[in-house]
Coordinates of C-alpha atoms in Angstrom, one line a residue:
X492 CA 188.5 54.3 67.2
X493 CA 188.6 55.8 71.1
X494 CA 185.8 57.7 71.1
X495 CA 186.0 58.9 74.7
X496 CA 187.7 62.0 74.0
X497 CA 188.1 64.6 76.8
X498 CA 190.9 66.4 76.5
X499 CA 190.9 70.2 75.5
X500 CA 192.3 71.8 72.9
X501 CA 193.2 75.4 72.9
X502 CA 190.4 77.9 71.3
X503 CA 193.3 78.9 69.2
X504 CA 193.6 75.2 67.7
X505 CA 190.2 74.4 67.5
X506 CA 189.3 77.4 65.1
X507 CA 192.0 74.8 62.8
X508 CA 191.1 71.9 61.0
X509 CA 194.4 71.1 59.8
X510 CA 198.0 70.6 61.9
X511 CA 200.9 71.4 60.0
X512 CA 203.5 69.1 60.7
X513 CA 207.1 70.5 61.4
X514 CA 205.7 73.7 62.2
X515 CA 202.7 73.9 64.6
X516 CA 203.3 73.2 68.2
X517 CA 202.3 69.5 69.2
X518 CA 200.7 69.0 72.2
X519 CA 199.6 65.6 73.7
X520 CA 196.0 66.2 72.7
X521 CA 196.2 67.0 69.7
X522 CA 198.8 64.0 69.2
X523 CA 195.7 61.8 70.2
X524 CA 193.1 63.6 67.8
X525 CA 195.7 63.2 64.9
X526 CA 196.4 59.7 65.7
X527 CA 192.8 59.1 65.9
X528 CA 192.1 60.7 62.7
X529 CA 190.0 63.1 64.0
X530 CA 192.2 66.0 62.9
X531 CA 194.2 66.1 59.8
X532 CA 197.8 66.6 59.7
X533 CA 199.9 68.0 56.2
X534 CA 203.0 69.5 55.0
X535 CA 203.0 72.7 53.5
X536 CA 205.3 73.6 50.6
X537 CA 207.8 75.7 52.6
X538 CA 208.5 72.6 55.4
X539 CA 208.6 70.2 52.4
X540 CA 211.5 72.8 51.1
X541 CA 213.2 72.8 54.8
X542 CA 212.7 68.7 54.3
X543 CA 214.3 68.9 51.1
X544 CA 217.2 70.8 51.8
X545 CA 218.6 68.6 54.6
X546 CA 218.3 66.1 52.7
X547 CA 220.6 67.4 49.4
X548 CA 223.4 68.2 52.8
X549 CA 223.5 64.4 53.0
X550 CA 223.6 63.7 49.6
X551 CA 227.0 66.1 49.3
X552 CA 228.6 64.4 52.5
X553 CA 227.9 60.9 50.7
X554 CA 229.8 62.8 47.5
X555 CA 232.7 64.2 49.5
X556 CA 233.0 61.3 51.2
X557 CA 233.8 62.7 54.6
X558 CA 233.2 60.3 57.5
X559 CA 229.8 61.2 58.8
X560 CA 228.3 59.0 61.4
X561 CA 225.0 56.8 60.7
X562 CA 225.5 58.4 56.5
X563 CA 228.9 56.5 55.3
X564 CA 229.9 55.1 58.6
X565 CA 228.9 52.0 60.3
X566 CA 226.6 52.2 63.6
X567 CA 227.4 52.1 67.4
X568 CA 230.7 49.8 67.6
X569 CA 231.0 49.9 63.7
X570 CA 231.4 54.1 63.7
X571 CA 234.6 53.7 62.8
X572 CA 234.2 51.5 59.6
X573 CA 233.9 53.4 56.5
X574 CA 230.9 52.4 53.9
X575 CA 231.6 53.2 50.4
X576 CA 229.3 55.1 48.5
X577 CA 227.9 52.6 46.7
X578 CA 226.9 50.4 49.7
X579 CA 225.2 53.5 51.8
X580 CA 221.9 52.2 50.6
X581 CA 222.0 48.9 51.7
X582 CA 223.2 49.8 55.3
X583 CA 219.9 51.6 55.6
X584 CA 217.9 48.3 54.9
X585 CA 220.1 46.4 56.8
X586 CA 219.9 48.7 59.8
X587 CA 216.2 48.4 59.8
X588 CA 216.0 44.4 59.6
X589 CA 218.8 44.1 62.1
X590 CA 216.9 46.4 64.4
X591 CA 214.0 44.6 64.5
X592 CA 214.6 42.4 67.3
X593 CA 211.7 43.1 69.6
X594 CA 209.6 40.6 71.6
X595 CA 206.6 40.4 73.5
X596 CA 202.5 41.1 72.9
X597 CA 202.1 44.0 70.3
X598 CA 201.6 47.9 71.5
X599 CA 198.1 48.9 71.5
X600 CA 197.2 49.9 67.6
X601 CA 196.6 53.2 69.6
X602 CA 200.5 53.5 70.7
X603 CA 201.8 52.6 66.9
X604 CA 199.7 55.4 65.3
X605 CA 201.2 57.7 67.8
X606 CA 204.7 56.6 66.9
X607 CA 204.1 57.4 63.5
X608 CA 202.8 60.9 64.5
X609 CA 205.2 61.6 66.7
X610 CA 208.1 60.4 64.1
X611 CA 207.0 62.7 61.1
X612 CA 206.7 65.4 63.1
X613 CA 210.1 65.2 64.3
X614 CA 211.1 64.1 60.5
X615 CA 209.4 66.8 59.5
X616 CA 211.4 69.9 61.2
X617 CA 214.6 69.6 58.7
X618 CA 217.5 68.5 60.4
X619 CA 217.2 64.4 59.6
X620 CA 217.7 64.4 56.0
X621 CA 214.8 62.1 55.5
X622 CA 213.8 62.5 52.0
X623 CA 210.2 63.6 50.3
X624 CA 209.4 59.9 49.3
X625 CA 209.7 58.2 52.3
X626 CA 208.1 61.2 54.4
X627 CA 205.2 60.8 52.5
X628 CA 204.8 56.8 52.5
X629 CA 204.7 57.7 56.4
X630 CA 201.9 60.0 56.1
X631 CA 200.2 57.6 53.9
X632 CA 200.7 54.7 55.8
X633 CA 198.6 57.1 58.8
X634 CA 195.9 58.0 56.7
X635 CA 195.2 54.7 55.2
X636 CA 195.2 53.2 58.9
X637 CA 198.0 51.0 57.3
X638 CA 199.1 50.4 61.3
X639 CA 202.6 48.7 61.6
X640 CA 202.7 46.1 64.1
X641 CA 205.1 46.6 67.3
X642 CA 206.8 44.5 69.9
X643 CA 206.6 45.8 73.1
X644 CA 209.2 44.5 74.7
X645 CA 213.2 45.0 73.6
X646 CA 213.9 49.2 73.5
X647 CA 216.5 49.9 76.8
X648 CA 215.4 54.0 75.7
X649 CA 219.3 55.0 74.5
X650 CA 220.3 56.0 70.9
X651 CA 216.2 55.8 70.7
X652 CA 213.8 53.6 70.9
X653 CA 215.7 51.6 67.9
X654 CA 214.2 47.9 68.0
X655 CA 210.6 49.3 68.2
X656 CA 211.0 52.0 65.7
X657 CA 212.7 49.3 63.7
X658 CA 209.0 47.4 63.4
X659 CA 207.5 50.5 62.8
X660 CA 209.1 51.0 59.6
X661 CA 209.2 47.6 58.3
X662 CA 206.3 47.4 56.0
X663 CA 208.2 50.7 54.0
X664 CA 210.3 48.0 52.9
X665 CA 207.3 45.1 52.4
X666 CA 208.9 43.4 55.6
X667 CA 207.2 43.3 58.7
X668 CA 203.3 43.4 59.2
X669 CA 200.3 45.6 59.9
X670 CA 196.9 45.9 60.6
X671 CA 195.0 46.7 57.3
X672 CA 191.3 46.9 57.0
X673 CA 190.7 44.8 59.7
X674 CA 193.3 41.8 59.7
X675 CA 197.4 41.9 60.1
X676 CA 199.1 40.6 57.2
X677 CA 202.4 40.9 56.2
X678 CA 204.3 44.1 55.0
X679 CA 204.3 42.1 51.5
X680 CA 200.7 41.7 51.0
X681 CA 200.2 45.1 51.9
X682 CA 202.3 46.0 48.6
X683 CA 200.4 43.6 46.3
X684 CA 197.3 44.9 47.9
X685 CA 197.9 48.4 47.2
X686 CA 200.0 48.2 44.4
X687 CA 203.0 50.2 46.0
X688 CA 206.7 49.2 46.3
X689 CA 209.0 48.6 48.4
X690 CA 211.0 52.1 49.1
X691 CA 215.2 52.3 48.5
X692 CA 215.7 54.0 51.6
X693 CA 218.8 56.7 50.5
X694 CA 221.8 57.8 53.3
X695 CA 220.9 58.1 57.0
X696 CA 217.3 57.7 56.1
X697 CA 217.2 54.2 58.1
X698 CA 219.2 55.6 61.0
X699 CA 216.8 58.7 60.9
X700 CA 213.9 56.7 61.0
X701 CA 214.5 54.2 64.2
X702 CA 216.8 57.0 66.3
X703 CA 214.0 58.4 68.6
X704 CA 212.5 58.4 71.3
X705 CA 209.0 58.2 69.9
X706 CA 208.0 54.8 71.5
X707 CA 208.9 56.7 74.9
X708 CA 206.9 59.5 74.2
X709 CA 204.1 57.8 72.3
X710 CA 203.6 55.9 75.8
X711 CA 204.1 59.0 77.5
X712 CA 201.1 60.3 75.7
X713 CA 198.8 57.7 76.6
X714 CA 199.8 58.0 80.2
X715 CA 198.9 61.4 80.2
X716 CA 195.7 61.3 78.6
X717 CA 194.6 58.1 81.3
X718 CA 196.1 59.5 84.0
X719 CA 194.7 62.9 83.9
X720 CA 191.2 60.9 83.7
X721 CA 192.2 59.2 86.7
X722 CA 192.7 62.1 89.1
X723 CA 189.5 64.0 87.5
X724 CA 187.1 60.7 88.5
X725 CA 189.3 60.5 91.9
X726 CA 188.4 64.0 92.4
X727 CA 184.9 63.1 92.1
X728 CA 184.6 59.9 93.5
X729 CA 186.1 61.1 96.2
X730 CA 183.1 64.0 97.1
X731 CA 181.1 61.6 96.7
X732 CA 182.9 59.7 99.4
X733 CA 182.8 62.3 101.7
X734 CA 178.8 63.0 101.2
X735 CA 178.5 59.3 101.6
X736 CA 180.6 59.4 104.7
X737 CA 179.4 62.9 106.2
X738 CA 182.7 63.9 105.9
X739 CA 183.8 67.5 107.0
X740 CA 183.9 70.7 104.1
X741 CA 186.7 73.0 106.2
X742 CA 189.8 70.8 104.7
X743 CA 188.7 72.1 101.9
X744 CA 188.2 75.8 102.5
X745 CA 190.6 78.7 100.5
X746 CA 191.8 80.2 103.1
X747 CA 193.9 76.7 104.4
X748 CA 195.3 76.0 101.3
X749 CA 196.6 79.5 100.9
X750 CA 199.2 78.9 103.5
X751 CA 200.2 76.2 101.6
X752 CA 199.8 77.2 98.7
X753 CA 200.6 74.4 96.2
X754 CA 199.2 74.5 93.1
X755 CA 198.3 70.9 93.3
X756 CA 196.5 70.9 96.3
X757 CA 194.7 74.6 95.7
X758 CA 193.2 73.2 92.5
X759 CA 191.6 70.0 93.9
X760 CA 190.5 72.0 97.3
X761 CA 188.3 74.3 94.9
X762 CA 187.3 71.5 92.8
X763 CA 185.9 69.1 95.5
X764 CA 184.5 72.5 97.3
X765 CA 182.3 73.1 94.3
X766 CA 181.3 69.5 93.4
X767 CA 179.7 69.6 97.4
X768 CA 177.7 73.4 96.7
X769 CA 174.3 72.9 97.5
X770 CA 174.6 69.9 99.0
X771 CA 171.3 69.4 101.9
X772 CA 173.7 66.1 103.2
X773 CA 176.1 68.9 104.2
X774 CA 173.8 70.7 105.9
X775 CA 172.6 68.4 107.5
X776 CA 175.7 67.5 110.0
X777 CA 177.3 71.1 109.5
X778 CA 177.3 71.8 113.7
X779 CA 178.4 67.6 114.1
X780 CA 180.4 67.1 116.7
X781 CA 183.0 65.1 114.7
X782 CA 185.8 67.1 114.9
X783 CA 188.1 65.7 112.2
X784 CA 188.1 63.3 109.4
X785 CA 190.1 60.0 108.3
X786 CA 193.2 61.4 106.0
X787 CA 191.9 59.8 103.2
X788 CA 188.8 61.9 103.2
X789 CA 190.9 65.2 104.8
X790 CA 193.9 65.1 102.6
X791 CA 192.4 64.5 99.6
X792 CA 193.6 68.0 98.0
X793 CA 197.3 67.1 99.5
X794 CA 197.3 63.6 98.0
X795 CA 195.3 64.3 94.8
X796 CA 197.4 67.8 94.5
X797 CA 200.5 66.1 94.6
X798 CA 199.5 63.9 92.2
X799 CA 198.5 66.4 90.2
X800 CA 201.7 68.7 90.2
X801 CA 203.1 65.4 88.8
X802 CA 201.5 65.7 85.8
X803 CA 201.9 68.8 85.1
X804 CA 205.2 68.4 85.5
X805 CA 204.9 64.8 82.5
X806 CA 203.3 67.4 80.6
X807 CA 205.4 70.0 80.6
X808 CA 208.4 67.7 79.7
X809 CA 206.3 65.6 77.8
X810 CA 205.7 68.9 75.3
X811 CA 209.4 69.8 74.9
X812 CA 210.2 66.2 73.5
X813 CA 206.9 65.9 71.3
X814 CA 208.7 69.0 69.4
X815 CA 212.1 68.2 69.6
X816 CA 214.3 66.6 66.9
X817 CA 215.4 63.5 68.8
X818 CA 217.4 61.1 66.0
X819 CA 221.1 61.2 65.2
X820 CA 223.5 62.8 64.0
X821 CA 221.4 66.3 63.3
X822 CA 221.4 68.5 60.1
X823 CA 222.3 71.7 60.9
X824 CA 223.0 73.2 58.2
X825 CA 225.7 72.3 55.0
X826 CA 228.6 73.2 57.2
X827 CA 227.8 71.2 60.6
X828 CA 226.8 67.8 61.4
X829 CA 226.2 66.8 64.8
X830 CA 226.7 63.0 66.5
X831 CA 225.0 63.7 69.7
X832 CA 222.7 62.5 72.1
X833 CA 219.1 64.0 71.7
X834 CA 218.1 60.1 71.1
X835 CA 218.8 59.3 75.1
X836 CA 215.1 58.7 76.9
X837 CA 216.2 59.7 80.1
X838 CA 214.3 63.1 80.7
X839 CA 211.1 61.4 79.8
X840 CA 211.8 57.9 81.8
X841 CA 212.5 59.9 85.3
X842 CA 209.2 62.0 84.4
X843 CA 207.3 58.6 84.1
X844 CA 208.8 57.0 86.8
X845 CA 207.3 59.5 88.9
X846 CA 203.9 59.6 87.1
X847 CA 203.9 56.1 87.8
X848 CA 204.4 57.0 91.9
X849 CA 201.9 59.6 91.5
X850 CA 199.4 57.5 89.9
X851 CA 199.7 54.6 92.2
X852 CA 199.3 56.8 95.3
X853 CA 195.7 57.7 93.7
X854 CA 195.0 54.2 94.2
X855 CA 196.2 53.6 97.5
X856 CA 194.3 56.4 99.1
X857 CA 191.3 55.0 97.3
X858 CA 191.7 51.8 98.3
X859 CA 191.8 53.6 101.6
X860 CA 188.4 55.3 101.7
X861 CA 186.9 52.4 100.7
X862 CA 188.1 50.2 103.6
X863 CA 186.7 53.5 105.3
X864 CA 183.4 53.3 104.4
X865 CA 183.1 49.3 104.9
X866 CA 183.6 49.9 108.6
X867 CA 180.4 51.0 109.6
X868 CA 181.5 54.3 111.9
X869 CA 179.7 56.9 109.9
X870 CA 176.2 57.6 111.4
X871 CA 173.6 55.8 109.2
X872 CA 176.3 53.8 107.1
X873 CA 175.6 50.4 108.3
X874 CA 178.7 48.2 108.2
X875 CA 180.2 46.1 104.7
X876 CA 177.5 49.1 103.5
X877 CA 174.7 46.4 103.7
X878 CA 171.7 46.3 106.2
X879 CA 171.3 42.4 105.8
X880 CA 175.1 41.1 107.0
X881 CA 176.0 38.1 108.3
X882 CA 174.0 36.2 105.6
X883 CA 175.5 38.3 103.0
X884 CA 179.1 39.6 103.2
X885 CA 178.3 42.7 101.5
X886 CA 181.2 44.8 99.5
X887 CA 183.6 43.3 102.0
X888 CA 185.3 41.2 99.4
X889 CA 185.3 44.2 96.4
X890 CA 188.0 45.5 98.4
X891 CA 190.0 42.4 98.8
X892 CA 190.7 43.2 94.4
X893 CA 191.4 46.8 95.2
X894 CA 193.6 46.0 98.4
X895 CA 195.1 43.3 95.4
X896 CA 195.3 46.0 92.7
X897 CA 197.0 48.6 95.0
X898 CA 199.7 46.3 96.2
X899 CA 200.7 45.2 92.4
X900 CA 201.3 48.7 91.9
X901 CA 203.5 48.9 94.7
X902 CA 205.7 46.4 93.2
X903 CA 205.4 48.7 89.5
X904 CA 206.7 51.4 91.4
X905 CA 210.5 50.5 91.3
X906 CA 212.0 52.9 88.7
X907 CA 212.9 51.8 85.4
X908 CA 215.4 54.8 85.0
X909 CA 217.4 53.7 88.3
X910 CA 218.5 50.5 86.0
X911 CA 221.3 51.2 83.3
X912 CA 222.8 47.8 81.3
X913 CA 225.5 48.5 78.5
X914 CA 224.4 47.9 75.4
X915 CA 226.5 48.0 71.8
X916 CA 229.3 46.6 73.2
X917 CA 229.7 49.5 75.4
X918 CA 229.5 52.4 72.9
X919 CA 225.9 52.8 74.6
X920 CA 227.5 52.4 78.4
X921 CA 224.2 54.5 80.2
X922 CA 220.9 54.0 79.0
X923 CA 217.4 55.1 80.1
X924 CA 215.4 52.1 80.1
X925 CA 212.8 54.8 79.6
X926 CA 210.0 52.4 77.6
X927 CA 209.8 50.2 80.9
X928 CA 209.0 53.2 82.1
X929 CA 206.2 54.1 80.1
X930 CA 204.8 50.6 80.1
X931 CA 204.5 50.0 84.0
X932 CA 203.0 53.9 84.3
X933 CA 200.4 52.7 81.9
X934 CA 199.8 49.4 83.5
X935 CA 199.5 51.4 86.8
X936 CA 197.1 53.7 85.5
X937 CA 194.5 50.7 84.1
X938 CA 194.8 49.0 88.0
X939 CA 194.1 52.8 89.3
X940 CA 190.8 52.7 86.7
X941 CA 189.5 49.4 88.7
X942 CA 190.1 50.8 91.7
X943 CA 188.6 54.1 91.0
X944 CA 185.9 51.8 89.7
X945 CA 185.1 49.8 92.9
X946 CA 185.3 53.0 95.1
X947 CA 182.5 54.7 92.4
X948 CA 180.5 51.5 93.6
X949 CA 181.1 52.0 97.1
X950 CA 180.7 55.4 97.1
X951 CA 177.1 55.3 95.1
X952 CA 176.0 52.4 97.4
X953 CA 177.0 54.9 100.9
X954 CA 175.2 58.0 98.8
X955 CA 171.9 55.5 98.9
X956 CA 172.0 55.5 103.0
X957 CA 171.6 59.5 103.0
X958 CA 168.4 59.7 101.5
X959 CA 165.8 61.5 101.6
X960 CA 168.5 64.1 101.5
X961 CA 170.3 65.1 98.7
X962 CA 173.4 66.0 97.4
X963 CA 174.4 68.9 95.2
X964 CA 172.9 68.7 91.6
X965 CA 176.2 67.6 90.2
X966 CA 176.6 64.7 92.5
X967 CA 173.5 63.4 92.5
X968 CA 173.6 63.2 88.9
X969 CA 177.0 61.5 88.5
X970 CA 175.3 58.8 90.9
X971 CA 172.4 58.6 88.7
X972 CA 174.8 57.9 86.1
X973 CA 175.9 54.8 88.5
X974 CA 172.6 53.9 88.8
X975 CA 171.8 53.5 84.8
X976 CA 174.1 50.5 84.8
X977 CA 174.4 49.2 88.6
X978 CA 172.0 48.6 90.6
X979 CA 172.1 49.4 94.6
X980 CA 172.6 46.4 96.7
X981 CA 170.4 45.5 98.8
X982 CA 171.6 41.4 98.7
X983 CA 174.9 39.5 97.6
X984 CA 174.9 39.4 93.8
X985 CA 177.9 38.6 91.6
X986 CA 179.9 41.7 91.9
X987 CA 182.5 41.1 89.4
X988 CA 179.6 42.3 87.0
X989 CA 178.9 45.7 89.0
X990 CA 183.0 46.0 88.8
X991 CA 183.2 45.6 84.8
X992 CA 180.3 48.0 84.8
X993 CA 182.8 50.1 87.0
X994 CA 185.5 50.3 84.6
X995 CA 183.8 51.3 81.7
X996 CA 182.2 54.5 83.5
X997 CA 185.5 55.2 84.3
X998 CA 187.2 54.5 80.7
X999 CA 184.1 56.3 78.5
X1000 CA 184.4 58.8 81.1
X1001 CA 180.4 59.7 81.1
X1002 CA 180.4 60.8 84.8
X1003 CA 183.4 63.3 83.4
X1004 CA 180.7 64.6 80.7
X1005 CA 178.0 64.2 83.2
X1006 CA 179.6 66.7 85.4
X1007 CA 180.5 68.8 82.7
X1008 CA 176.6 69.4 81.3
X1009 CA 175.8 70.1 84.5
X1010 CA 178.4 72.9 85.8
X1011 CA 177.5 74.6 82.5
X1012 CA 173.7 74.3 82.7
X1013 CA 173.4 74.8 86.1
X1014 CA 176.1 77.5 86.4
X1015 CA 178.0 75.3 89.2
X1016 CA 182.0 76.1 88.4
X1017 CA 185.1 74.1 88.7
X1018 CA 187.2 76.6 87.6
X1019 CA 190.4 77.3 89.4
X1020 CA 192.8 80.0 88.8
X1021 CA 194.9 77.0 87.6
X1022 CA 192.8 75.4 85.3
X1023 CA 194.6 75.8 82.1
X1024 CA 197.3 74.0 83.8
X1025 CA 195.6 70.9 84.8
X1026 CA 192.4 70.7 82.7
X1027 CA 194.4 71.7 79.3
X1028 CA 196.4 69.6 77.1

């Protein structure tokens, strides 16, 4: 289990220890605590009644025999081909084992439980017709960490994620296989071992349960989570870039950003002014003659800021779909039945297409300030941040990886949702391509973490060349942080090691805590008027 939880929850939320699924408002953090069973999640009597209800509408349009599509109809092409009553239950089996055609390395464990969160949610609003049983294997399949295994490759995000899904809900019918206690074994042994059996999945049930886009979203998640750790630990990294460099505070002041006053850029401006208060290495050059900065150090709120009105705008979106009913045809009520197209990934793929932009730009411009501080211009930085050069190379060749890492994200950059390729013989003519989407941003976001990392190192080794004076009391201790792990450099070592140390700063996110216990004990504040935008989710 992650246990490098930062995200915030609403006070309202965290008075509760239980999230009520189909009627509570999901956001992406609490998505994370419930799929890391750190927060329970039930069904109260009156959703299980909602639940119920939906389900007894498909039961009479099986009876009447009215053509209803996915419930006594065939699926894409095949809409037009009538089931009988009597063979509506194996077309839901069937759907599900001619579904699962994906390929490629499994999802993280991580992503699967957030499918399954994500899917009985939705399930659980009313308007599928799923029925109590299989609702409840769901639920039990999350509590007993009975984790599906999923492909990631082979969803094109249109009519929902259906080959992924179609994984996800093998084992219901002792098909498939999951991690159990441990090991993966098959969806089979998982019956023997728990004495279950396989479930009759009743009308529509099948098409409810793989028409979604919860591998999208589940993604989606994830990508907000690591992305919003990326821009916090650029935020910071970067102040400690500019003490390290004697960069300038006035790019940072109020009353600029006020003229442009973009959220964005107005929250990381206050930010980076606060994590410099009380700094003596500001002092010390305050009447410098330099009279402006590199853009990487003087546009940090512009760059950062922009990067951060792009995920408030993932979140934003990403909250509408985590409550919306997103399978087909919908339940309304007795009298109308919908075949529509809630199941298309498209408003979520352009939203990650441009998370994936957004997250990629943090590392260029970190790539950028460390190039910056290898150059040896900054009075008292000696150049490749190394006294002893020439017989040593010094942190010259870190930046070689994050020159590497920041051009392979370049080449991620190329939107998924652009792409649209027919699919069920043309019955699905536009698709979203939406879980590309969501794959690349996260891949993005794990090169931004290395070169987040390697700045952190160059950033802690320039902070060494300004002593005896010190930064504010934040600062100084996210670099004594740094310094419980790495070392400074004072000769050529094997710096992969320093870099793997690096990453996991990053990824546990102590310099994130670090900063935290130290703004509240010291009464430094990184409060913004937009806080609860950015800092909340």
């Amino acid at each position: 289990m992650n246990t490098f939880r930062v995200f915030k929850l609403s006070s309202q939320v965290e008075k509760e220890s239980v999230f009520y699924y189909g009627e509570d408002r999901l956001t992406a953090g609490l998505a994370l605590s419930l799929a890391r069973c750190e927060r329970k999640g039930e069904i109260r009597d009156e959703t299980w009644k909602r639940i119920q209800e939906s389900h007894e509408v498909v039961q009479q349009i099986v009876d009447k025999g009215e053509p209803v599509y996915g419930i006594n109809t065939g699926f894409g092409p095949l809409c037009t081909t009538s089931i009988s009553r009597e063979e509506t239950r194996i077309l839901q089996k069937n759907i599900l084992q001619s579904h699962s055609v994906g390929v490629g390395d499994p999802v993280d464990p991580e992503i699967a439980r957030l499918m399954l969160v994500l899917k009985i949610h939705s399930l659980a609003k009313g308007y599928s017709g799923i029925s109590e049983p299989t609702l409840k294997r769901l639920l039990w399949h999350l509590e007993n960490e009975a984790i599906p295994v999923v492909p990631s490759k082979g969803s094109v995000g249109a009519s929902g994620d259906l080959a992924p899904l179609a994984h996800l809900f093998l084992p219901l019918l002792g098909l498939g296989k999951v991690q159990y206690k441990g090991e993966a074994i098959s969806g089979e042994k998982l019956l023997e071992r728990t004495g279950m059996k396989p479930l009759e999945l009743g009308p529509k049930e099948g098409l409810a349960l793989i028409n979604g886009t919860q591998f999208i979203a589940s993604h989606a998640v994830k990508v907000l989570d690591g992305f919003h750790n990326c821009l916090t630990h650029a935020d910071i990294i970067g102040a400690m870039m500019i003490e390290g460099l004697q960069g300038s505070i006035k790019p940072f002041y109020k009353e600029l950003h006020d003229l442009r006053p973009f959220k964005g850029s107005q929250h990381v401006a206050k930010r980076i002014k606060s994590l410099l208060e009380g700094s003596e290495i500001m002092e010390d050059h305050i009447d410098c003659e330099r009279v402006q900065d590199p853009y990487s150090l003087r546009c940090i709120p512009q760059v950062h800021g922009a990067s951060r009105n792009t995920w408030l705008h993932l979140k934003e979106l990403l909250e509408v779909e985590l409550n919306a009913v997103t399978d087909n045809p919908i339940i309304i009520d007795k009298d109308l039945t919908i075949s529509g197209g809630n199941f298309h990934g498209q408003p979520l793929a352009m939203a990650l297409d441009y998370a994936c932009l957004a997250a990629a730009e943090l590392g260029n411009i970190s790539d950028r300030r460390v190039y910056l501080a290898l150059e040896g211009n900054s009075p008292g930085i000696p150049k490749l941040l190394m006294k002893e050069t020439g017989i040593n190379s010094g942190y010259m060749i870190l930046q070689y990886t994050s020159a590497a890492l920041a051009s392979e994200n370049k080449t991620l950059c190329f939107p998924a949702s652009a792409d649209s390729i027919p699919t069920s013989l043309g019955q699905e003519d536009h698709v979203s391509m939406g879980s590309i989407s969501g794959r690349k941003a996260l891949q993005v976001i794990k090169n931004v973490e290395k070169i987040l990392a390697i700045e952190l190192l160059t950033a802690a080794q320039a902070f060494e060349f300004r002593k005896p004076l010190r930064s504010g009391a934040i600062l100084e201790r996210v670099h004594m942080e740094v310094r419980k792990r790495v070392s400074f450099a004072s000769n050529d070592r094997v710096f992969a090691d320093d870099i793997e140390e690096g990453i996991k700063l990053i990824r546990e996110r102590s310099a994130i805590e670090a900063v935290k216990a130290i703004s509240n004990k010291k009464g430094y504040s990184l409060k913004t008027p937009f806080s609860k935008e950015f800092e909340v989710y």
